[in-house]
Each structure stands twice: as C-alpha cells, then as structure tokens.
Short mmCIF file of C-alpha atoms and ligand atoms in Angstrom, two decimals:
data_model
loop_
_atom_site.label_atom_id
_atom_site.label_comp_id
_atom_site.label_asym_id
_atom_site.label_seq_id
_atom_site.Cartn_x
_atom_site.Cartn_y
_atom_site.Cartn_z
CA MET A 1 -0.10 -0.38 0.57
CA ILE A 2 1.01 3.35 0.35
CA LYS A 3 3.75 4.53 2.71
CA LYS A 4 5.56 7.65 0.58
CA CYS A 5 4.37 11.57 0.96
CA LEU A 6 6.21 13.83 -1.11
CA PHE A 7 6.31 17.69 -0.48
CA PRO A 8 6.76 19.41 -2.79
CA ALA A 9 9.28 22.80 -0.66
CA ALA A 10 11.11 24.06 -3.15
CA GLY A 11 9.60 27.43 -4.48
CA TYR A 12 10.03 30.80 -4.05
CA GLY A 13 6.81 31.01 -2.16
CA THR A 14 6.78 34.93 -3.88
CA ARG A 15 3.35 35.61 -2.38
CA PHE A 16 4.68 36.22 1.26
CA LEU A 17 7.41 38.24 1.01
CA PRO A 18 9.46 40.03 2.65
CA ALA A 19 8.95 37.03 5.75
CA THR A 20 9.81 34.65 3.02
CA LYS A 21 13.34 35.60 1.73
CA ALA A 22 15.49 33.87 4.51
CA MET A 23 12.87 31.10 5.52
CA PRO A 24 11.11 28.53 4.12
CA LYS A 25 7.73 29.36 3.71
CA GLU A 26 6.81 25.96 4.26
CA MET A 27 8.36 27.07 7.99
CA LEU A 28 5.84 29.71 8.64
CA PRO A 29 3.98 28.80 12.30
CA VAL A 30 0.52 29.20 12.10
CA VAL A 31 -0.20 29.64 15.77
CA ASN A 32 2.63 27.67 17.79
CA LYS A 33 3.53 25.43 14.46
CA PRO A 34 5.59 25.38 10.72
CA LEU A 35 2.93 24.54 8.06
CA ILE A 36 5.12 21.59 6.99
CA GLN A 37 4.28 19.60 10.66
CA TYR A 38 0.41 20.34 9.70
CA GLY A 39 1.18 17.83 6.80
CA VAL A 40 4.14 15.50 8.07
CA GLU A 41 0.06 15.02 10.40
CA GLU A 42 -1.67 14.85 8.51
CA ALA A 43 0.53 12.32 5.84
CA LEU A 44 1.40 10.10 8.45
CA ASP A 45 -2.76 10.05 10.25
CA ALA A 46 -3.40 7.85 6.55
CA GLY A 47 -0.13 6.21 7.35
CA LEU A 48 2.34 7.59 5.43
CA THR A 49 5.59 7.22 6.83
CA GLU A 50 8.38 7.76 4.17
CA ILE A 51 8.49 11.04 4.30
CA SER A 52 10.09 12.46 1.52
CA ILE A 53 10.72 16.62 1.17
CA VAL A 54 12.31 18.17 -2.31
CA THR A 55 13.91 21.27 -0.56
CA GLY A 56 16.03 24.47 -2.12
CA ARG A 57 18.48 26.31 -1.39
CA GLY A 58 17.43 28.32 2.07
CA LYS A 59 15.14 25.63 2.94
CA ARG A 60 17.41 23.70 5.81
CA ALA A 61 15.58 25.11 8.45
CA LEU A 62 12.85 22.57 7.42
CA GLU A 63 16.04 19.41 8.29
CA ASP A 64 16.59 20.81 11.19
CA HIS A 65 12.80 20.78 11.88
CA PHE A 66 12.89 17.35 11.80
CA ASP A 67 15.57 16.48 14.27
CA ILE A 68 16.36 15.89 17.61
CA SER A 69 17.44 19.22 18.98
CA TYR A 70 18.97 17.93 21.95
CA GLU A 71 19.97 21.52 23.12
CA LEU A 72 16.94 22.10 23.48
CA GLU A 73 15.69 18.85 25.15
CA ASN A 74 18.42 18.71 27.55
CA GLN A 75 16.94 21.76 29.36
CA ILE A 76 13.15 21.22 28.73
CA LYS A 77 13.67 18.38 31.11
CA GLY A 78 11.15 17.08 33.31
CA THR A 79 9.96 20.57 33.15
CA ASP A 80 5.92 21.25 31.95
CA LYS A 81 8.05 22.51 28.20
CA GLU A 82 7.96 19.40 27.19
CA LYS A 83 4.34 18.65 25.97
CA TYR A 84 5.30 21.45 22.88
CA LEU A 85 7.24 19.26 21.53
CA VAL A 86 5.34 15.83 21.80
CA GLY A 87 3.57 15.65 18.58
CA ILE A 88 7.35 16.60 16.81
CA ARG A 89 8.49 13.82 18.22
CA LYS A 90 5.81 11.22 17.58
CA LEU A 91 6.60 12.31 14.05
CA LEU A 92 10.59 11.61 14.04
CA ASP A 93 9.25 8.18 16.20
CA ASN A 94 7.21 7.39 13.85
CA CYS A 95 8.65 8.55 10.54
CA SER A 96 11.49 8.61 7.89
CA PHE A 97 12.59 11.75 6.08
CA SER A 98 14.95 12.38 3.63
CA TYR A 99 15.26 15.10 1.07
CA THR A 100 16.29 15.49 -2.09
CA ARG A 101 17.21 19.36 -4.18
CA GLN A 102 15.16 21.54 -6.81
CA THR A 103 17.98 23.41 -7.85
CA GLU A 104 16.15 25.81 -10.87
CA MET A 105 12.45 26.04 -9.86
CA LYS A 106 10.74 24.56 -13.15
CA GLY A 107 7.20 24.11 -11.02
CA LEU A 108 5.51 21.71 -9.92
CA GLY A 109 6.14 19.14 -11.65
CA HIS A 110 9.33 19.53 -12.44
CA ALA A 111 9.83 18.92 -8.45
CA ILE A 112 7.72 15.61 -8.73
CA LEU A 113 10.26 14.47 -11.15
CA THR A 114 12.83 16.17 -8.91
CA GLY A 115 11.43 13.88 -6.25
CA ARG A 116 11.55 10.20 -7.98
CA PRO A 117 14.75 9.65 -6.70
CA LEU A 118 13.42 9.21 -3.33
CA ILE A 119 10.10 7.66 -4.71
CA GLY A 120 10.80 4.68 -6.99
CA ASP A 121 8.04 2.62 -8.70
CA GLU A 122 5.44 2.60 -6.34
CA PRO A 123 2.18 4.81 -5.63
CA PHE A 124 2.52 7.78 -3.90
CA ALA A 125 0.78 10.70 -2.00
CA VAL A 126 1.44 14.35 -2.83
CA VAL A 127 0.74 17.08 -0.12
CA LEU A 128 1.39 21.20 -1.23
CA ALA A 129 2.33 22.28 2.70
CA ASP A 130 0.53 25.59 1.67
CA ASP A 131 -2.68 23.94 1.53
CA LEU A 132 -3.46 23.37 5.15
CA CYS A 133 -6.39 20.59 5.01
CA VAL A 134 -8.61 20.21 8.26
CA ASN A 135 -11.93 17.52 9.29
CA LEU A 136 -12.91 18.55 12.62
CA GLU A 137 -15.37 15.73 11.80
CA GLY A 138 -13.39 12.27 10.60
CA ASP A 139 -10.54 11.23 8.11
CA GLY A 140 -8.05 13.67 7.89
CA VAL A 141 -7.63 14.45 3.35
CA LEU A 142 -5.27 11.58 2.91
CA THR A 143 -6.74 9.68 4.62
CA GLN A 144 -9.20 9.97 2.52
CA MET A 145 -7.85 9.61 -0.52
CA VAL A 146 -5.29 6.81 0.36
CA LYS A 147 -9.48 4.42 1.34
CA LEU A 148 -9.97 6.47 -2.54
CA TYR A 149 -6.87 4.73 -3.57
CA LYS A 150 -7.28 1.21 -2.91
CA GLN A 151 -10.83 1.23 -4.82
CA PHE A 152 -9.60 2.95 -7.48
CA ARG A 153 -6.24 2.42 -7.88
CA CYS A 154 -5.05 4.81 -10.66
CA SER A 155 -4.08 8.85 -9.65
CA ILE A 156 -6.62 11.25 -7.73
CA VAL A 157 -6.44 14.77 -7.45
CA ALA A 158 -8.82 16.43 -4.10
CA ILE A 159 -10.51 19.35 -6.21
CA GLN A 160 -12.66 21.97 -4.31
CA GLU A 161 -15.53 24.01 -5.59
CA VAL A 162 -14.16 27.42 -5.83
CA ASP A 163 -15.78 31.69 -7.21
CA PRO A 164 -16.02 30.70 -10.60
CA GLN A 165 -13.83 33.98 -10.68
CA GLU A 166 -11.50 32.97 -9.12
CA THR A 167 -10.44 29.90 -11.69
CA ASN A 168 -7.15 31.44 -12.90
CA LYS A 169 -5.17 30.72 -9.36
CA TYR A 170 -5.53 26.47 -9.55
CA GLY A 171 -5.78 23.98 -12.55
CA VAL A 172 -9.18 22.77 -13.01
CA ILE A 173 -11.30 19.81 -13.88
CA ALA A 174 -14.05 18.48 -16.14
CA GLY A 175 -14.98 15.91 -15.45
CA GLU A 176 -18.15 12.37 -15.53
CA MET A 177 -19.58 12.38 -12.01
CA ILE A 178 -19.44 9.31 -11.23
CA ARG A 179 -20.35 9.89 -7.66
CA ASP A 180 -21.94 12.85 -6.02
CA ASP A 181 -18.12 13.56 -4.87
CA ILE A 182 -15.88 11.39 -7.79
CA TYR A 183 -15.35 12.40 -11.18
CA ARG A 184 -13.38 10.24 -13.88
CA VAL A 185 -11.10 13.13 -14.69
CA HIS A 186 -12.39 14.43 -18.52
CA SER A 187 -10.00 17.11 -18.93
CA MET A 188 -7.82 19.61 -17.19
CA VAL A 189 -6.40 23.09 -17.95
CA GLU A 190 -3.71 24.80 -15.65
CA LYS A 191 -5.03 28.75 -14.33
CA PRO A 192 -8.03 29.10 -17.28
CA LYS A 193 -9.35 32.65 -17.15
CA PRO A 194 -12.96 32.26 -15.42
CA GLU A 195 -14.42 33.00 -19.63
CA ASP A 196 -12.03 29.69 -19.97
CA ALA A 197 -13.15 27.16 -17.48
CA PRO A 198 -14.44 24.18 -18.25
CA SER A 199 -15.91 24.16 -14.45
CA ASN A 200 -15.37 25.72 -11.00
CA LEU A 201 -13.37 22.73 -9.99
CA ALA A 202 -10.35 23.76 -8.37
CA ILE A 203 -6.97 21.13 -7.91
CA ILE A 204 -5.87 21.75 -4.29
CA GLY A 205 -2.28 20.34 -2.91
CA ARG A 206 -3.03 16.69 -2.68
CA TYR A 207 -2.72 14.14 -5.01
CA ILE A 208 -1.77 11.09 -6.07
CA LEU A 209 -0.43 10.26 -8.22
CA THR A 210 0.96 6.20 -9.66
CA PRO A 211 4.61 6.28 -10.68
CA ASP A 212 3.96 6.28 -14.28
CA ILE A 213 3.45 9.63 -13.64
CA PHE A 214 6.94 10.10 -13.84
CA ASP A 215 7.64 9.45 -18.01
CA LEU A 216 4.79 11.50 -18.34
CA ILE A 217 6.07 14.52 -17.15
CA GLU A 218 9.78 13.79 -18.64
CA GLN A 219 8.02 14.26 -21.79
CA THR A 220 5.59 17.39 -20.86
CA GLU A 221 6.73 21.09 -22.44
CA PRO A 222 7.04 23.37 -20.08
CA GLY A 223 2.77 25.50 -20.33
CA LYS A 224 1.40 28.15 -18.86
CA GLY A 225 4.62 30.61 -16.77
CA GLY A 226 7.27 28.49 -18.17
CA GLU A 227 6.88 26.03 -15.95
CA ILE A 228 6.10 22.11 -15.77
CA GLN A 229 3.15 22.24 -15.12
CA ILE A 230 2.29 18.59 -13.03
CA THR A 231 -1.81 19.32 -14.42
CA ASP A 232 -0.21 18.27 -17.78
CA ALA A 233 1.33 14.64 -17.07
CA LEU A 234 -2.26 14.07 -15.39
CA MET A 235 -4.24 14.94 -17.71
CA LYS A 236 -1.78 12.81 -20.86
CA GLN A 237 -2.09 10.75 -17.39
CA ALA A 238 -6.52 10.63 -17.38
CA GLN A 239 -5.83 10.40 -21.70
CA ASN A 240 -3.86 7.29 -21.85
CA GLY A 241 -6.37 5.15 -18.48
CA CYS A 242 -7.82 6.65 -15.48
CA VAL A 243 -7.84 10.24 -12.99
CA MET A 244 -10.14 10.59 -10.26
CA ALA A 245 -11.17 13.59 -8.64
CA TYR A 246 -12.20 13.93 -5.26
CA LYS A 247 -14.25 16.66 -3.49
CA PHE A 248 -13.32 16.09 -0.22
CA LYS A 249 -15.06 16.60 3.48
CA GLY A 250 -12.69 18.92 5.63
CA LYS A 251 -11.44 22.69 5.23
CA ARG A 252 -9.11 23.94 2.62
CA PHE A 253 -7.01 27.12 4.09
CA ASP A 254 -4.00 28.98 0.64
CA CYS A 255 -1.79 29.10 2.88
CA GLY A 256 0.07 31.03 0.38
CA GLY A 257 -0.74 33.62 0.43
CA ALA A 258 -1.84 36.34 4.02
CA GLU A 259 -5.80 35.82 3.99
CA GLY A 260 -5.52 31.74 3.93
CA TYR A 261 -3.21 32.19 6.34
CA ILE A 262 -4.61 34.67 8.67
CA ASP A 263 -8.71 32.15 8.22
CA ALA A 264 -6.00 29.08 9.50
CA THR A 265 -4.38 30.97 12.39
CA ASN A 266 -7.90 31.80 13.63
CA PHE A 267 -9.36 28.89 13.18
CA CYS A 268 -6.63 26.92 14.46
CA PHE A 269 -5.95 29.06 17.49
CA GLU A 270 -10.50 28.73 18.08
CA ASN A 271 -10.28 24.70 17.69
CA PHE A 272 -6.74 23.57 18.38
CA TYR A 273 -5.14 26.02 20.53
CA LYS A 274 -7.55 27.16 23.00
CA THR A 275 -8.76 23.65 23.47
CA GLY A 276 -5.09 22.17 23.88
CA LYS A 277 -4.34 19.70 20.68
CA ALA A 278 -2.15 21.45 19.75
CA TYR A 279 1.05 20.05 20.08
P1 LIG B 301 3.59 27.23 -5.81
O1 LIG B 301 2.81 27.80 -6.83
O2 LIG B 301 2.47 28.30 -4.68
O3 LIG B 301 4.92 29.12 -5.85
O4 LIG B 301 4.00 26.78 -5.79
P2 LIG B 301 5.38 29.12 -4.36
O5 LIG B 301 7.05 29.69 -5.01
O6 LIG B 301 5.78 28.11 -3.59
O7 LIG B 301 4.70 30.41 -4.48
P3 LIG B 301 4.54 31.99 -5.20
O8 LIG B 301 3.28 31.93 -5.39
O9 LIG B 301 5.58 32.41 -5.09
O10 LIG B 301 3.88 32.65 -3.60
C1 LIG B 301 3.10 25.16 -5.48
C2 LIG B 301 4.32 24.64 -4.38
O11 LIG B 301 4.79 23.83 -5.43
C3 LIG B 301 5.96 23.99 -4.85
C4 LIG B 301 6.56 25.31 -4.34
O12 LIG B 301 6.75 24.69 -2.56
C5 LIG B 301 4.55 24.74 -3.13
O13 LIG B 301 4.54 24.13 -2.27
N1 LIG B 301 6.76 24.68 -5.95
C6 LIG B 301 6.82 24.88 -6.50
C7 LIG B 301 8.28 23.59 -6.18
O14 LIG B 301 8.85 22.39 -4.73
N2 LIG B 301 8.88 23.81 -7.20
C8 LIG B 301 8.35 24.97 -7.80
O15 LIG B 301 9.78 25.06 -9.02
C9 LIG B 301 7.52 25.35 -8.05
#
C-alpha cells in the first residue's frame, strides 16, 4: 500500500515576501506549528511514514525541524514545557525523512520529478504544505484519498468548488460525475481565465499519483508561466488511463497568501490551540 509522501517545498513563496526571503514558506507558523508539520501529521494519520521533501536553497530549516534538538530537549526535560514537543517527537519516532534539492525552480511538475529517486516505482501521495487541510468531523483529507485509492488504483486529485472568478489561480478539471463527490477526469486546464474554465472544480494541494506520472512529466514541455506543470502530465494520464478527482470532506486554507493564512490561524487558534490540541 501507499507508504510514501512527497512534499515539494522548493518554491520561492513570492506571495509572502518579505517573510519568505530567508525562511521557507513551509516554516511559517500557523499559531504555534509550522505549516509543514500540519502536512506531515496528516500524512502520518493516513499511514504514510516515508516522508520525502524536495527542498531548495535557503530551506535548511526544514531539515532541522525534523530532527532532535539535544540542547533544547535537555533544557526542558522534566519541566511542563516538554508537552510542546510531543507532536514533533511522534513524527520523528514514526516517520523517516529524506531530502533532495531542486536546483532550478521549474515548476511543480519538475519538483515532483526531482523527487523520483526518493519515490521509486510505487504509488505515492503529494502534499503542498501551504494548503492546510483539516477535517474536524472525521478522517483527514489524505486518509480519505488513500481509502479511495484502494478502490480505484489510479491517480487521484483533491478538488474543491471555487468562485468562478478565481479559476485563474488553479488547475481546473472537467469530468464525468460517478458519485456525488467523485469525477472521472476528462480534461484539465492550468489557471484558465474564468471564460475559458471547463468548470469551477479546482485542484488543491493533495494528490495520489501512480509512478507512471514520472515518465509523463519527463515528456511534458514547459507550459503556463514557462513552468513544467503537473496538470499537463495528469491530463496525459487521464487520456491514457484514468485520473479521479475527489471533492474532499473538510476545510482547506490557502496559506500561500495572507488571507488564507489569517483564516487558518484563527481557525487553528479556536479549534486546536484553545482546546489544548495544538501540540
Ligand atoms: P506555488 O505555486 O505556491 O509557488 O507552488 P511558490 O513559489 O511556493 O509560491 P508563490 O506563488 O511564489 O507565492 C506550489 C507548490 O509547489 C512547490 C512550492 O514549494 C509549493 O509547495 N514548488 C513550486 C516547488 O517545489 N518547485 C517549483 O519550482 C515550484
């Protein structure tokens, strides 16, 4: 079954400058926890224990975060502050972490291809940590998707209905509805203008991909913005075989921009921090 989860985290995070000038976007704290930790926790909840992170220049804080800090641990040992590290220790005890660097930022598709040596020839999940996903009612989004993978055995993208005026921020799908929350994808367009969008069903930062995607990315020419788009490779996969789109249960916050980040902060403060579930 799926064990590996890839975190492309090499992007510049320009929407969050100057905060992201010397600090990875994925280390921005939502209340008391960095974005990437929420993502890895969601992965572990889904049974994904082999965490692979695609980093870039200036991203070393990510590696340090998923490591033991002996001085710090020694300092707080036996005090009530130990509770602050319970969550991160759980991740260190249960997951392995491996890293590779994307030396040129040629887009999300290229970042995923850069992770190929860490993934090999097996299905894997992809999490864009700046999309913070939570489901207070039940399974996390990745857990929901892993369950679906067991049924369909093909690539799955998480989708959400967005304001039709905002399609130009997303990859947008069109497809045949096979259940009220599942579509078989027929077409996919990267960041279409509202008038060109095939629907308002937007792909968000959770994917399950079968490993044939790597060859398809290799054959993909740079698309919108000169970047190698995962959407273009997924479109080929949908034409050759099968890609499902899944309207997940839960909330998603786009923490790559200020508005979503503030909404996420308020939500996590109310639902996790104030209730003592934040560590
Ligand atoms: P974004 O489109 O959010 O780009 O990338 P970005 O650089 O992170 O942020 P902005 O738009 O400049 O503010 C989506 C995801 O893909 C990763 C990013 O780290 C983010 O998780 N990515 C993107 C890479 O790893 N490499 C790339 O070349 C591009």
